[in-house]
Amino acid sequence: MNNNQNHHNINQDPRLSNISPLKLKIIKEIASKSKGKSIEEMLPQIMQVNKELQARNISFSKEETALLMDIIEETLPPKDKAKFNMLKGFMK
């Protein structure tokens, strides 16, 4: 059985074509670090990235944030997707 739905190919995602190179690098780094990790393992990393972005005065648009959340969700194990969707609800 092929399990490609969990292997998001960020380099071929057309939604990323208009994002600045710096933001694209950040998104790729987050996606790479989140692969195969549980929500509990990812939260500290996401919080750290958020602090770094604030320190550098970088912010993502609502569309960019939604895209990042989609990419992270695609890397999650199935058991964590429901938890992640609940967390996304709080972030709106």
Coordinates of C-alpha atoms in Angstrom, one line a residue:
M1 CA 0.0 0.0 0.0
N2 CA 1.3 3.4 -0.9
N3 CA 1.2 6.0 1.8
N4 CA 1.8 9.2 -0.2
Q5 CA -0.9 11.2 1.5
N6 CA 1.4 11.7 4.4
H7 CA 4.3 12.8 2.2
H8 CA 3.4 16.3 1.2
N9 CA 5.8 17.5 -1.5
I10 CA 6.3 21.1 -0.5
N11 CA 8.5 21.8 -3.5
Q12 CA 5.6 21.0 -5.9
D13 CA 2.8 22.7 -4.0
P14 CA 1.4 25.4 -6.3
R15 CA 0.0 27.3 -3.3
L16 CA 3.6 28.2 -2.3
S17 CA 4.5 29.8 -5.6
N18 CA 3.9 33.4 -4.5
I19 CA 5.4 33.3 -1.1
S20 CA 8.6 35.1 -0.3
P21 CA 11.8 33.0 -0.2
L22 CA 12.2 33.7 3.5
K23 CA 8.7 32.6 4.4
L24 CA 9.0 29.6 2.1
K25 CA 12.2 28.6 3.9
I26 CA 10.4 28.9 7.3
I27 CA 7.5 26.8 6.1
K28 CA 9.8 24.1 4.7
E29 CA 11.7 24.0 8.0
I30 CA 8.5 23.7 10.1
A31 CA 7.1 21.0 7.8
S32 CA 10.4 19.1 7.9
K33 CA 10.6 19.2 11.7
S34 CA 6.9 18.2 12.1
K35 CA 7.0 15.1 10.0
G36 CA 5.9 12.1 12.0
K37 CA 5.7 14.0 15.3
S38 CA 2.7 14.1 17.6
I39 CA 0.9 17.3 18.5
E40 CA 2.5 17.3 21.9
E41 CA 6.0 17.1 20.3
M42 CA 5.3 19.8 17.8
L43 CA 3.7 22.5 20.0
P44 CA 7.0 23.6 21.7
Q45 CA 8.6 23.8 18.2
I46 CA 5.8 25.9 16.8
M47 CA 5.9 28.2 19.9
Q48 CA 9.6 28.6 19.4
V49 CA 9.2 29.4 15.7
N50 CA 6.5 31.9 16.6
K51 CA 8.8 33.7 19.0
E52 CA 11.6 33.8 16.4
L53 CA 9.2 35.3 13.9
Q54 CA 8.1 38.0 16.3
A55 CA 11.6 38.8 17.2
R56 CA 12.4 39.3 13.5
N57 CA 9.2 41.2 12.9
I58 CA 7.9 38.6 10.3
S59 CA 4.3 37.8 10.1
F60 CA 2.2 35.5 7.9
S61 CA -1.0 36.5 6.3
K62 CA -4.2 34.6 7.1
E63 CA -3.8 32.7 3.8
E64 CA -0.2 31.9 4.5
T65 CA -1.0 30.7 8.0
A66 CA -3.9 28.5 6.7
L67 CA -1.5 27.0 4.2
L68 CA 1.1 26.3 6.9
M69 CA -1.6 24.7 9.0
D70 CA -2.6 22.5 6.1
I71 CA 0.9 21.4 5.4
I72 CA 1.5 20.6 9.1
E73 CA -1.8 18.6 9.3
E74 CA -0.7 16.6 6.2
T75 CA 2.4 15.5 8.1
L76 CA 0.6 14.3 11.2
P77 CA -0.2 10.7 12.2
P78 CA -4.0 10.1 11.7
K79 CA -4.6 9.9 15.5
D80 CA -3.3 13.5 15.9
K81 CA -5.3 15.1 13.0
A82 CA -8.5 15.5 15.1
K83 CA -6.5 17.2 18.0
F84 CA -4.8 19.5 15.5
N85 CA -8.2 20.5 13.9
M86 CA -9.4 21.3 17.4
L87 CA -6.4 23.5 18.0
K88 CA -6.8 25.2 14.6
G89 CA -10.3 26.2 15.8
F90 CA -8.9 28.1 18.7
M91 CA -6.5 29.9 16.5
K92 CA -9.1 31.6 14.3

